[in-house]
Amino acid sequence: MSMSEGRAVVTPGESNDASLFVLESGICTMMGPSAEGSHRTCSAGSMFGDIRLSGMLSETVLATVMAATPVKLWTIEHAMVVAVCRGVGRSLPGQQPAPAQTREGQAGEAGPLLGVREGRDSPPLQGESVEQHAARKAAHAAGPMVKSVPVPLPSEPDLIRAKHALVQTLQDEPIALHELERIAILGTGAFAYVVLVRCRGRVHALKVLSKSHVMAKGLQMHVLREKGIMSSLSSAFLVNMAAALQDSQCLYMLLDFQQGGEFFTYLQNRTDPLSESSARFYAACVVAGLEYMHSKGVAWRDLKPENLLLDGRGYLRLADFGFAKRIAPGSRSYTLCGTPEYLAPEILMQSGHGLPVDWWALGVLLYEMVAWTPPFHQEERAVMFRAICSANYTMPAYFSKDLKDLIRRLLNKQPSRRLGTVQGGVSDIRKHPWFAGFDWSALVSQRMPAPFVPKVQGPEDMAHFEAGQEVAHKLLGSGRHVSVGTFADF
């Protein structure tokens, strides 16, 4: 079903035929049950519902879920959800029947309870098929409303298996290469290029990598890691991957198309630096994206204006995850990677680095947005690297006191003392005085107006990219075929 912006998808206490919602497109905001409650964002692929399927759903709804943008959702009746859960539960070896629950609304050893109201709905009986339950449910549809009856739900392992079963059922058929209609080239690189394509009524950016070039450079593991990380991430503040494909010559990543183009181009086309107010909005978008990535244990390691894209509403999206890496708590990476002006001291000195390198890069970005140049920029790389390692830079007098303080705290050469890394984590950044009065919930739900909204004529408009060219009917492969098995995990 489709819902317009501002509509309530789920309201606590409301009777719903559908107890499970799967968000196909758009953004929903989950608002806490009280004025002080937290606001969470659900993006495409999220599942939420008005039943307590902890461990199965992306979100358990004990509050209101609103459509922050126009959304499309799948809905599933709770009878089907419970039937699937029970079906999965029966297949688990050694599973014991859950003890009966005697107190309404409470959970015991059997786990959380599902409350239903007879006359509008009722749980499937033991051994009852979905069809039998549907017929009995229809017979009771006109019955009186009575108090909730507690029903024990399956255990967490059951729910995890049930989630996989449901997701498999709901997924679209896999995308095939022949479905991609090429429009124009968006950009080219050393061994890859990006093509604008149509697929199933939507416009995407298709990243194309030559297998032979990847192998010649010894980048197989690098590319496989990038694909693996992108497959595990989905956020309104990232460029998300819809599919990964391959043929005998090329690897393909089907990505979100962000029509606003590179943030770097936007900054370069301006006649003056950003105001602190505008910089605050863009910095907050980056904070939201990094917070999500770090929650998954992923360090981006390549923050720079060229890797930030403006979407159609003017929000920033983190793009290009070629240097992204999972770094476990307490572990370090020793790879020298990134853009020179944005490298953290610990990367340059190869003393071992982790997630804090991204907060250093945020400090560099903040400085560049408002000053129009990175803080450590020098023509001679050796001079610049010495300045980075000693955190030696000066700030313009027109920077506000709070901006100077935030940048200093982010550009701390000691990773363990860097803002975003100390005990308060990312909340220390959100609570910094420079962000005083900033409505983070409005940003996350994307209700906040952006300082700049790209002008586009339609979903295929490429006005904010360099002039594209028609793509030949044949994709530009290297001419040499490579076994699919070489990239079996792609």
Coordinates of C-alpha atoms in Angstrom, one line a residue:
M1 CA 0.0 0.0 0.0
S2 CA 1.0 3.6 -0.5
M3 CA 0.7 6.4 2.1
S4 CA 1.4 10.1 1.8
E5 CA 3.8 12.1 3.9
G6 CA 2.5 12.9 7.4
R7 CA 0.1 9.9 7.6
A8 CA 0.2 7.6 10.7
V9 CA 1.2 4.0 9.7
V10 CA 0.8 2.5 13.1
T11 CA -0.8 4.0 16.2
P12 CA -0.6 2.3 19.6
G13 CA -3.9 0.6 20.6
E14 CA -5.3 0.8 17.1
S15 CA -6.8 -2.3 15.7
N16 CA -4.9 -3.4 12.6
D17 CA -5.5 -6.3 10.3
A18 CA -1.8 -6.1 9.4
S19 CA 0.6 -6.7 12.3
L20 CA 3.8 -6.7 10.3
F21 CA 4.8 -3.9 7.9
V22 CA 7.8 -4.1 5.5
L23 CA 8.9 -0.7 4.2
E24 CA 9.6 -1.0 0.4
S25 CA 10.4 2.7 -0.2
G26 CA 10.4 6.0 1.6
I27 CA 11.2 6.9 5.2
C28 CA 9.1 6.4 8.4
T29 CA 9.7 8.0 11.8
M30 CA 9.0 6.1 15.0
M31 CA 8.1 8.5 17.8
G32 CA 8.5 7.6 21.4
P33 CA 5.5 7.1 23.6
S34 CA 6.1 10.3 25.5
A35 CA 7.2 13.8 24.7
E36 CA 10.7 12.9 25.9
G37 CA 10.7 9.7 23.9
S38 CA 13.2 9.0 21.3
H39 CA 12.6 9.4 17.6
R40 CA 13.9 6.7 15.3
T41 CA 14.0 6.4 11.5
C42 CA 13.1 3.4 9.4
S43 CA 14.3 3.3 5.8
A44 CA 13.7 0.9 2.9
G45 CA 13.9 -2.7 4.0
S46 CA 12.9 -2.1 7.6
M47 CA 10.2 -4.2 9.3
F48 CA 8.1 -3.1 12.1
G49 CA 4.7 -3.9 13.6
D50 CA 2.3 -3.6 16.5
I51 CA 3.1 -7.0 18.0
R52 CA 6.1 -7.8 20.2
L53 CA 8.2 -9.8 17.8
S54 CA 11.5 -8.9 19.5
G55 CA 14.4 -10.2 17.5
M56 CA 12.3 -10.6 14.4
L57 CA 11.4 -7.0 13.5
S58 CA 13.6 -4.0 12.8
E59 CA 11.5 -2.2 15.2
T60 CA 8.9 -3.1 17.8
V61 CA 6.2 -0.5 17.8
L62 CA 5.0 0.7 21.2
A63 CA 4.4 4.2 19.8
T64 CA 3.4 6.0 16.7
V65 CA 5.0 5.4 13.3
M66 CA 4.6 8.3 10.8
A67 CA 5.3 8.5 7.1
A68 CA 8.1 11.1 7.0
T69 CA 8.0 10.9 3.1
P70 CA 5.6 9.3 0.7
V71 CA 6.0 5.6 1.4
K72 CA 5.2 2.2 0.0
L73 CA 4.7 -0.7 2.4
W74 CA 3.9 -4.4 2.4
T75 CA 1.5 -5.6 5.1
I76 CA 1.1 -9.0 6.5
E77 CA -1.7 -10.2 8.8
H78 CA -0.5 -11.4 12.2
A79 CA -2.1 -14.8 11.6
M80 CA 0.4 -15.4 8.8
V81 CA 3.3 -14.1 11.0
V82 CA 2.4 -16.4 13.8
A83 CA 1.8 -19.3 11.5
V84 CA 5.2 -18.9 9.9
C85 CA 6.8 -18.6 13.4
R86 CA 5.0 -21.8 14.6
G87 CA 5.9 -23.6 11.4
V88 CA 9.6 -22.7 11.9
G89 CA 9.4 -23.5 15.6
R90 CA 8.1 -27.1 14.9
S91 CA 11.2 -27.8 12.9
L92 CA 13.6 -26.9 15.7
P93 CA 15.0 -30.1 17.3
G94 CA 14.4 -30.5 21.0
Q95 CA 12.0 -27.7 21.3
Q96 CA 9.7 -27.9 24.3
P97 CA 6.1 -26.5 24.4
A98 CA 5.9 -23.2 26.0
P99 CA 4.2 -23.1 29.4
A100 CA 0.8 -21.5 29.6
Q101 CA 0.5 -17.9 30.5
T102 CA -1.9 -17.0 33.2
R103 CA -1.5 -13.2 33.6
E104 CA -2.6 -10.9 30.8
G105 CA 0.0 -8.7 29.2
Q106 CA 3.0 -10.3 31.0
A107 CA 5.8 -12.4 29.6
G108 CA 7.1 -15.5 31.3
E109 CA 9.6 -18.2 30.3
A110 CA 7.8 -18.5 26.9
G111 CA 8.8 -14.9 26.0
P112 CA 6.7 -11.9 24.9
L113 CA 3.0 -12.2 24.5
L114 CA 0.8 -11.3 21.5
G115 CA -2.6 -9.7 22.6
V116 CA -5.6 -10.3 20.3
R117 CA -9.2 -9.3 20.6
E118 CA -11.7 -12.0 19.7
G119 CA -14.3 -10.8 17.2
R120 CA -11.7 -8.8 15.2
D121 CA -8.9 -11.3 15.3
S122 CA -7.8 -14.5 17.1
P123 CA -4.6 -16.6 17.1
P124 CA -4.3 -19.8 15.1
L125 CA -5.1 -22.9 17.1
Q126 CA -2.5 -25.6 17.6
G127 CA -2.2 -27.6 14.3
E128 CA -4.6 -25.3 12.5
S129 CA -3.7 -24.4 8.9
V130 CA -3.6 -20.8 7.7
E131 CA -6.7 -21.5 5.5
Q132 CA -8.6 -23.0 8.5
H133 CA -7.7 -20.1 10.7
A134 CA -8.8 -17.5 8.0
A135 CA -12.2 -19.2 7.7
R136 CA -12.7 -19.3 11.5
K137 CA -11.5 -15.7 11.8
A138 CA -14.1 -14.6 9.1
A139 CA -16.8 -16.4 11.1
H140 CA -16.0 -14.4 14.2
A141 CA -15.5 -11.0 12.4
A142 CA -18.8 -9.6 13.5
G143 CA -18.4 -10.8 17.1
P144 CA -18.2 -8.5 20.1
M145 CA -14.9 -7.0 21.2
V146 CA -13.6 -8.5 24.4
K147 CA -10.4 -8.1 26.4
S148 CA -7.0 -9.2 25.1
V149 CA -6.0 -12.8 25.4
P150 CA -2.3 -13.4 25.9
V151 CA -0.7 -15.9 23.5
P152 CA 2.9 -17.0 23.9
L153 CA 5.1 -16.2 20.9
P154 CA 8.0 -18.4 19.8
S155 CA 11.5 -18.1 21.3
E156 CA 14.2 -15.9 19.8
P157 CA 15.8 -18.6 17.6
D158 CA 12.3 -19.3 16.2
L159 CA 11.9 -15.6 15.4
I160 CA 15.2 -15.3 13.7
R161 CA 14.5 -18.3 11.5
A162 CA 11.0 -16.9 10.8
K163 CA 12.4 -13.5 9.9
H164 CA 14.6 -15.2 7.2
A165 CA 11.6 -17.2 5.9
L166 CA 9.5 -14.0 5.7
V167 CA 12.2 -11.9 4.0
Q168 CA 12.8 -14.7 1.5
T169 CA 9.1 -14.8 0.7
L170 CA 8.8 -11.0 0.4
Q171 CA 11.9 -10.4 -1.7
D172 CA 11.4 -9.5 -5.4
E173 CA 12.8 -11.8 -8.0
P174 CA 16.6 -11.3 -8.4
I175 CA 17.5 -8.6 -10.9
A176 CA 19.0 -9.7 -14.2
L177 CA 21.4 -7.7 -16.3
H178 CA 19.1 -7.8 -19.3
E179 CA 16.6 -5.7 -17.2
L180 CA 19.0 -2.8 -17.0
E181 CA 18.3 -0.2 -19.7
R182 CA 21.3 2.1 -20.1
I183 CA 20.8 5.8 -20.4
A184 CA 24.1 7.6 -20.1
I185 CA 27.5 7.5 -18.5
L186 CA 27.7 9.4 -15.2
G187 CA 31.4 9.2 -14.7
T188 CA 34.6 7.2 -15.4
G189 CA 37.6 6.0 -13.3
A190 CA 40.8 4.0 -13.6
F191 CA 39.1 0.6 -13.9
A192 CA 35.4 1.4 -13.4
Y193 CA 32.7 3.7 -14.6
V194 CA 29.2 4.6 -13.5
V195 CA 26.2 4.4 -15.8
L196 CA 22.7 5.8 -15.3
V197 CA 20.2 2.9 -15.9
R198 CA 16.5 2.2 -15.7
C199 CA 15.3 -0.9 -13.8
R200 CA 11.8 -1.9 -13.1
G201 CA 10.5 1.6 -13.4
R202 CA 13.2 3.2 -11.3
V203 CA 16.4 5.0 -12.1
H204 CA 19.7 3.8 -10.6
A205 CA 23.4 4.4 -10.9
L206 CA 25.2 1.3 -12.0
K207 CA 28.9 1.0 -11.0
V208 CA 30.7 -1.2 -13.6
L209 CA 34.1 -2.7 -12.8
S210 CA 36.3 -4.6 -15.3
K211 CA 37.2 -8.0 -13.9
S212 CA 40.5 -8.1 -15.7
H213 CA 41.5 -4.7 -14.5
V214 CA 40.6 -5.6 -10.9
M215 CA 42.7 -8.7 -11.1
A216 CA 45.6 -7.0 -12.8
K217 CA 45.7 -4.5 -9.9
G218 CA 45.3 -7.3 -7.3
L219 CA 42.1 -5.7 -5.9
Q220 CA 39.9 -8.8 -5.8
M221 CA 39.6 -8.8 -2.0
H222 CA 39.2 -5.0 -1.9
V223 CA 36.2 -5.2 -4.3
L224 CA 34.7 -8.1 -2.5
R225 CA 35.0 -6.4 0.8
E226 CA 33.3 -3.2 -0.6
K227 CA 30.4 -5.3 -1.9
G228 CA 30.1 -7.2 1.3
I229 CA 30.0 -4.0 3.4
M230 CA 27.5 -2.3 1.1
S231 CA 25.2 -5.4 1.2
S232 CA 25.1 -5.1 5.0
L233 CA 24.3 -1.4 5.2
S234 CA 21.0 0.5 4.5
S235 CA 20.4 4.1 5.7
A236 CA 18.8 7.3 4.5
F237 CA 22.2 8.9 4.8
L238 CA 24.1 6.4 2.7
V239 CA 24.2 5.6 -1.0
N240 CA 22.6 2.1 -0.7
M241 CA 23.2 -0.9 -3.0
A242 CA 20.1 -2.6 -4.5
A243 CA 21.9 -5.5 -6.2
A244 CA 25.3 -6.9 -7.1
L245 CA 25.6 -8.7 -10.5
Q246 CA 28.4 -10.0 -12.7
D247 CA 29.0 -11.5 -16.1
S248 CA 32.2 -12.9 -17.7
Q249 CA 33.8 -9.5 -18.1
C250 CA 32.5 -7.1 -15.5
L251 CA 31.2 -6.7 -11.9
Y252 CA 28.1 -4.5 -11.4
M253 CA 26.8 -2.7 -8.3
L254 CA 23.3 -1.3 -8.7
L255 CA 23.2 1.8 -6.5
D256 CA 20.8 4.6 -5.5
F257 CA 21.0 7.5 -7.9
Q258 CA 21.5 10.8 -6.1
Q259 CA 20.5 13.6 -8.5
G260 CA 22.2 16.5 -6.7
G261 CA 25.7 15.4 -7.7
E262 CA 28.9 15.7 -5.7
F263 CA 29.0 18.0 -2.7
F264 CA 32.5 19.0 -3.8
T265 CA 31.0 20.4 -7.1
Y266 CA 28.4 22.3 -5.1
L267 CA 31.1 23.9 -2.9
Q268 CA 33.3 24.7 -5.8
N269 CA 30.5 26.4 -7.7
R270 CA 29.7 28.8 -4.9
T271 CA 31.1 32.3 -4.7
D272 CA 31.7 32.1 -1.0
P273 CA 32.1 29.6 1.8
L274 CA 29.1 28.1 3.5
S275 CA 27.6 29.9 6.5
E276 CA 27.9 28.1 9.8
S277 CA 24.1 27.4 9.7
S278 CA 24.4 25.6 6.4
A279 CA 27.6 23.8 7.4
R280 CA 25.7 22.6 10.6
F281 CA 23.1 20.9 8.4
Y282 CA 25.6 19.1 6.2
A283 CA 27.8 18.1 9.1
A284 CA 24.7 16.7 10.9
C285 CA 24.0 14.5 7.8
V286 CA 27.5 13.2 7.9
V287 CA 27.2 12.6 11.7
A288 CA 24.0 10.6 11.1
G289 CA 25.7 8.5 8.4
L290 CA 28.8 7.8 10.4
E291 CA 26.8 7.0 13.5
Y292 CA 25.0 4.3 11.6
M293 CA 28.1 2.9 10.0
H294 CA 30.0 2.8 13.3
S295 CA 27.0 1.0 14.9
K296 CA 27.8 -1.7 12.4
G297 CA 31.5 -1.7 13.3
V298 CA 32.4 -0.1 10.0
A299 CA 35.0 2.7 9.6
W300 CA 34.5 4.7 6.4
R301 CA 38.1 6.0 6.1
D302 CA 37.4 8.1 3.0
L303 CA 35.4 11.2 4.1
K304 CA 35.8 14.1 1.7
P305 CA 33.5 16.4 -0.3
E306 CA 33.9 14.3 -3.4
N307 CA 32.4 11.3 -1.6
L308 CA 29.3 13.1 -0.4
L309 CA 26.4 13.2 -2.8
L310 CA 23.3 15.5 -2.6
D311 CA 20.0 13.7 -3.0
G312 CA 17.0 15.2 -4.6
R313 CA 15.9 16.9 -1.4
G314 CA 19.3 18.4 -0.6
Y315 CA 20.4 15.9 2.0
L316 CA 23.9 14.5 2.0
R317 CA 24.6 10.8 1.4
L318 CA 27.8 9.0 2.1
A319 CA 29.1 7.4 -1.0
D320 CA 32.1 5.2 -2.2
F321 CA 32.9 2.5 0.3
G322 CA 36.1 1.3 -1.3
F323 CA 38.2 2.0 1.8
A324 CA 35.5 1.1 4.3
K325 CA 36.4 -1.7 6.7
R326 CA 35.0 -3.6 9.6
I327 CA 37.1 -3.0 12.7
A328 CA 36.2 -4.9 15.8
P329 CA 36.3 -3.2 19.2
G330 CA 39.8 -3.2 20.5
S331 CA 41.2 -4.1 17.1
R332 CA 43.2 -1.8 14.8
S333 CA 43.9 -1.5 11.1
Y334 CA 47.3 -0.5 9.7
T335 CA 46.4 0.2 6.1
L336 CA 47.6 3.6 4.8
C337 CA 44.5 4.7 2.9
G338 CA 42.3 7.8 2.3
T339 CA 42.7 11.3 0.9
P340 CA 45.9 13.2 2.0
E341 CA 44.3 16.3 3.4
Y342 CA 41.8 14.2 5.4
L343 CA 44.2 11.6 6.8
A344 CA 44.3 11.2 10.6
P345 CA 47.7 11.3 12.4
E346 CA 47.4 7.6 13.4
I347 CA 46.9 6.6 9.7
L348 CA 50.0 8.5 8.6
M349 CA 52.1 7.2 11.5
Q350 CA 50.7 3.7 10.9
S351 CA 50.4 3.2 14.7
G352 CA 47.0 1.5 14.2
H353 CA 43.7 3.1 13.7
G354 CA 40.0 2.5 14.2
L355 CA 36.6 4.3 14.0
P356 CA 38.0 7.6 15.4
V357 CA 39.6 8.4 12.1
D358 CA 36.2 9.3 10.7
W359 CA 35.7 11.9 13.5
W360 CA 39.0 13.5 12.6
A361 CA 37.9 13.7 9.0
L362 CA 34.6 15.3 10.1
G363 CA 36.7 18.1 11.8
V364 CA 38.6 18.6 8.5
L365 CA 35.3 18.8 6.6
L366 CA 33.8 21.3 9.0
Y367 CA 36.8 23.5 8.6
E368 CA 36.8 23.2 4.8
M369 CA 33.1 24.0 4.5
V370 CA 33.3 27.3 6.4
A371 CA 36.9 28.3 5.4
W372 CA 36.8 27.0 1.8
T373 CA 40.1 25.2 2.2
P374 CA 41.2 22.2 4.4
P375 CA 43.1 23.1 7.6
F376 CA 46.3 21.3 6.7
H377 CA 46.6 22.0 3.0
Q378 CA 50.1 22.6 1.7
E379 CA 51.6 22.2 -1.7
E380 CA 54.4 20.0 -0.3
R381 CA 53.0 16.7 1.0
A382 CA 55.8 16.3 3.5
V383 CA 55.1 19.7 5.1
M384 CA 51.3 18.9 5.2
F385 CA 51.9 15.5 6.8
R386 CA 54.1 17.0 9.5
A387 CA 51.3 19.5 10.2
I388 CA 48.7 16.8 10.4
C389 CA 50.8 14.6 12.8
S390 CA 51.4 17.6 15.1
A391 CA 47.8 18.9 14.7
N392 CA 49.3 22.2 13.7
Y393 CA 46.8 24.6 12.0
T394 CA 45.2 28.0 12.5
M395 CA 41.6 29.0 12.3
P396 CA 40.1 32.1 10.7
A397 CA 39.0 34.8 13.1
Y398 CA 35.5 34.7 11.7
F399 CA 34.9 31.2 13.0
S400 CA 32.5 31.3 15.9
K401 CA 33.8 30.3 19.4
D402 CA 31.7 27.2 19.4
L403 CA 32.8 26.1 15.9
K404 CA 36.5 26.6 16.9
D405 CA 35.9 24.4 20.0
L406 CA 34.2 21.7 18.1
I407 CA 36.9 21.5 15.4
R408 CA 39.7 21.5 18.1
R409 CA 38.0 18.6 19.9
L410 CA 37.6 16.6 16.6
L411 CA 41.1 17.4 15.5
N412 CA 42.7 15.9 18.6
K413 CA 45.7 14.0 17.6
Q414 CA 45.1 11.5 20.4
P415 CA 42.3 9.2 19.0
S416 CA 41.2 8.1 22.5
R417 CA 40.5 11.8 23.5
R418 CA 38.8 12.7 20.2
L419 CA 35.2 13.9 20.4
G420 CA 32.9 11.1 19.3
T421 CA 35.3 8.5 20.8
V422 CA 35.3 9.3 24.5
Q423 CA 32.7 7.9 26.9
G424 CA 29.7 9.9 25.6
G425 CA 30.3 8.7 22.0
V426 CA 28.5 10.4 19.2
S427 CA 26.0 12.0 21.6
D428 CA 28.9 14.3 22.7
I429 CA 29.0 15.7 19.2
R430 CA 25.2 16.1 19.0
K431 CA 25.2 17.9 22.4
H432 CA 28.1 20.2 21.6
P433 CA 27.2 23.9 21.9
W434 CA 27.7 24.5 18.2
F435 CA 24.7 22.2 17.6
A436 CA 22.6 23.9 20.3
G437 CA 19.0 24.2 19.2
F438 CA 19.5 21.9 16.2
D439 CA 16.5 19.5 15.7
W440 CA 18.2 16.2 15.3
S441 CA 14.8 14.3 15.1
A442 CA 13.7 16.6 12.2
L443 CA 17.0 15.8 10.4
V444 CA 16.7 12.1 10.9
S445 CA 13.1 12.0 9.7
Q446 CA 14.1 14.4 6.9
R447 CA 11.5 17.0 7.8
M448 CA 14.1 19.7 8.1
P449 CA 14.4 21.9 5.0
A450 CA 17.9 21.7 3.4
P451 CA 19.9 24.9 2.7
F452 CA 20.0 24.0 -1.0
V453 CA 17.6 21.8 -3.0
P454 CA 18.9 20.7 -6.4
K455 CA 16.7 21.7 -9.3
V456 CA 15.9 18.7 -11.4
Q457 CA 13.4 18.2 -14.3
G458 CA 12.7 14.6 -13.7
P459 CA 14.1 11.3 -12.4
E460 CA 16.6 11.0 -15.2
D461 CA 17.9 14.6 -15.1
M462 CA 21.7 14.7 -15.0
A463 CA 22.1 18.4 -14.8
H464 CA 24.2 18.2 -11.7
F465 CA 26.7 15.8 -13.3
E466 CA 29.2 16.4 -16.0
A467 CA 27.6 16.0 -19.5
G468 CA 27.0 12.3 -20.1
Q469 CA 27.1 10.5 -23.3
E470 CA 25.1 7.7 -24.9
V471 CA 26.2 4.3 -24.0
A472 CA 26.9 1.8 -26.7
H473 CA 24.6 -1.3 -26.7
K474 CA 27.6 -3.3 -25.6
L475 CA 29.1 -2.7 -22.1
L476 CA 32.7 -1.5 -22.2
G477 CA 34.4 -4.7 -21.0
S478 CA 38.1 -5.4 -21.3
G479 CA 37.5 -8.0 -24.0
R480 CA 39.0 -10.8 -21.8
H481 CA 36.6 -13.2 -20.2
V482 CA 37.1 -14.1 -16.5
S483 CA 35.5 -17.0 -14.8
V484 CA 32.5 -16.2 -12.6
G485 CA 34.1 -18.5 -10.0
T486 CA 36.9 -16.1 -9.5
F487 CA 34.4 -13.7 -7.9
A488 CA 32.0 -16.4 -6.6
D489 CA 31.4 -14.3 -3.4
F490 CA 30.4 -11.2 -5.3

